[in-house]
Amino acid sequence: MPRTPRSPTVAKGLLLLAFLVCAIGMVGPFQGVERALVPWDKAAHFMAFYGLTLLLFTAFPSRRRLDLAALAVFAGAAIEVAQVLTGRDGEIGDLCADALGVLAVLAPVWLEHLRFPRVERRVSAWRVLKPAEPLREAA
């Protein structure tokens, strides 16, 4: 019996942990801790959402990548709104850095789709999954 890969399950756990760490770091009591690791706030946002988007793509391999990217940008916007509600400044620059982090993951995926058209991917996937049939001789 074929074994299913565990990477989506592990990625879901890591995604939850990473999202909680990012949300607590951006909104919670540990605000500004990322400055000890990355001195520029925008770079920290970029790296956080780059990693979150990679984990999203790994955790949900059967979902459309554009939908997952939109979800990640929406999460960035929600965090900025939460920052405004908790007394911090919500910045458009932070949201742009979040979106750029998401786009940095989405761009190679999009380029791959340009390189291999959809019809060709379907045909090649069908050939891999379909068992070979024996040739029948003409009677």
Short mmCIF file of C-alpha atoms in Angstrom, two decimals:
data_model
loop_
_atom_site.label_atom_id
_atom_site.label_comp_id
_atom_site.label_asym_id
_atom_site.label_seq_id
_atom_site.Cartn_x
_atom_site.Cartn_y
_atom_site.Cartn_z
CA MET A 1 0.00 0.00 0.00
CA PRO A 2 1.51 3.38 -0.98
CA ARG A 3 2.38 5.70 1.86
CA THR A 4 1.16 9.25 1.82
CA PRO A 5 3.76 11.94 2.34
CA ARG A 6 3.77 13.54 5.76
CA SER A 7 5.07 16.90 4.62
CA PRO A 8 1.60 18.56 4.41
CA THR A 9 0.81 17.45 7.96
CA VAL A 10 4.13 18.67 9.31
CA ALA A 11 3.78 21.90 7.32
CA LYS A 12 0.33 22.54 8.82
CA GLY A 13 1.74 22.28 12.31
CA LEU A 14 4.69 24.52 11.46
CA LEU A 15 2.34 26.97 9.75
CA LEU A 16 0.18 27.26 12.86
CA LEU A 17 3.22 27.74 15.06
CA ALA A 18 4.79 30.30 12.71
CA PHE A 19 1.54 32.26 12.38
CA LEU A 20 1.14 32.39 16.16
CA VAL A 21 4.73 33.55 16.62
CA CYS A 22 4.30 36.24 13.94
CA ALA A 23 0.92 37.39 15.26
CA ILE A 24 2.15 37.60 18.86
CA GLY A 25 5.32 39.36 17.71
CA MET A 26 3.43 41.91 15.63
CA VAL A 27 0.43 42.53 17.90
CA GLY A 28 1.08 40.99 21.30
CA PRO A 29 3.27 41.88 24.27
CA PHE A 30 6.55 41.05 22.50
CA GLN A 31 6.28 43.83 19.94
CA GLY A 32 9.63 44.84 18.53
CA VAL A 33 11.45 41.59 19.37
CA GLU A 34 12.16 41.07 15.67
CA ARG A 35 14.39 44.16 15.71
CA ALA A 36 16.97 42.13 17.62
CA LEU A 37 17.16 39.72 14.66
CA VAL A 38 16.37 42.02 11.73
CA PRO A 39 16.99 45.74 12.26
CA TRP A 40 14.67 46.91 9.47
CA ASP A 41 10.95 46.37 10.13
CA LYS A 42 10.01 45.99 6.47
CA ALA A 43 12.59 43.23 5.96
CA ALA A 44 11.14 41.38 8.96
CA HIS A 45 7.65 41.59 7.43
CA PHE A 46 8.98 40.40 4.06
CA MET A 47 10.79 37.40 5.58
CA ALA A 48 7.85 36.47 7.81
CA PHE A 49 5.35 36.41 4.97
CA TYR A 50 7.78 34.71 2.61
CA GLY A 51 8.09 31.88 5.13
CA LEU A 52 4.36 31.78 5.88
CA THR A 53 3.53 31.59 2.18
CA LEU A 54 6.03 28.76 1.62
CA LEU A 55 4.44 26.88 4.50
CA LEU A 56 0.95 27.57 3.11
CA PHE A 57 1.93 26.16 -0.28
CA THR A 58 3.44 23.06 1.36
CA ALA A 59 0.59 22.53 3.82
CA PHE A 60 -2.14 22.73 1.19
CA PRO A 61 -0.69 21.27 -2.03
CA SER A 62 -4.08 20.70 -3.68
CA ARG A 63 -5.28 24.30 -3.27
CA ARG A 64 -4.81 26.97 -5.91
CA ARG A 65 -1.66 28.98 -5.29
CA LEU A 66 -3.30 32.30 -6.12
CA ASP A 67 -6.00 31.68 -3.49
CA LEU A 68 -3.36 30.85 -0.88
CA ALA A 69 -1.38 33.97 -1.80
CA ALA A 70 -4.51 36.11 -1.45
CA LEU A 71 -5.15 34.53 1.93
CA ALA A 72 -1.63 35.41 3.06
CA VAL A 73 -2.02 39.05 1.95
CA PHE A 74 -5.40 39.17 3.71
CA ALA A 75 -3.73 37.88 6.90
CA GLY A 76 -1.15 40.67 6.59
CA ALA A 77 -3.93 43.25 6.26
CA ALA A 78 -5.72 41.74 9.26
CA ILE A 79 -2.55 42.02 11.35
CA GLU A 80 -2.17 45.68 10.38
CA VAL A 81 -5.79 46.35 11.40
CA ALA A 82 -5.17 44.51 14.68
CA GLN A 83 -2.12 46.71 15.28
CA VAL A 84 -4.24 49.83 14.87
CA LEU A 85 -6.81 48.44 17.30
CA THR A 86 -4.15 47.66 19.93
CA GLY A 87 -2.66 51.15 19.86
CA ARG A 88 0.22 50.60 17.46
CA ASP A 89 0.63 52.24 14.10
CA GLY A 90 -0.64 50.16 11.20
CA GLU A 91 1.48 51.03 8.21
CA ILE A 92 0.79 50.60 4.52
CA GLY A 93 4.53 49.99 4.09
CA ASP A 94 4.29 46.92 6.31
CA LEU A 95 1.40 45.60 4.24
CA CYS A 96 3.41 46.23 1.05
CA ALA A 97 6.36 44.32 2.54
CA ASP A 98 3.99 41.46 3.42
CA ALA A 99 2.62 41.42 -0.13
CA LEU A 100 6.14 41.49 -1.61
CA GLY A 101 7.08 38.49 0.54
CA VAL A 102 4.05 36.63 -0.80
CA LEU A 103 4.84 37.65 -4.38
CA ALA A 104 8.43 36.48 -3.99
CA VAL A 105 7.05 32.97 -3.45
CA LEU A 106 4.32 33.25 -6.06
CA ALA A 107 6.56 34.57 -8.87
CA PRO A 108 8.54 31.34 -9.47
CA VAL A 109 5.30 29.34 -9.38
CA TRP A 110 3.81 31.67 -11.98
CA LEU A 111 6.94 31.41 -14.14
CA GLU A 112 6.71 27.63 -13.97
CA HIS A 113 3.14 27.82 -15.24
CA LEU A 114 4.31 29.95 -18.14
CA ARG A 115 7.07 27.47 -18.92
CA PHE A 116 4.81 24.40 -18.87
CA PRO A 117 1.37 25.13 -20.30
CA ARG A 118 -1.61 23.59 -18.53
CA VAL A 119 -2.48 21.15 -21.31
CA GLU A 120 1.06 19.77 -21.37
CA ARG A 121 1.05 19.33 -17.56
CA ARG A 122 -2.25 17.41 -17.72
CA VAL A 123 -1.05 15.14 -20.49
CA SER A 124 2.26 14.38 -18.81
CA ALA A 125 0.55 13.76 -15.46
CA TRP A 126 -1.93 11.45 -17.16
CA ARG A 127 0.87 9.44 -18.73
CA VAL A 128 2.56 9.00 -15.37
CA LEU A 129 -0.61 7.93 -13.56
CA LYS A 130 -2.12 5.73 -16.29
CA PRO A 131 -0.73 2.18 -16.33
CA ALA A 132 0.75 1.02 -19.59
CA GLU A 133 -1.58 -1.09 -21.69
CA PRO A 134 -0.26 -4.08 -23.61
CA LEU A 135 -0.25 -3.67 -27.36
CA ARG A 136 -2.86 -5.72 -29.20
CA GLU A 137 -1.90 -7.39 -32.42
CA ALA A 138 -4.18 -7.07 -35.39
CA ALA A 139 -6.18 -10.22 -35.93
#
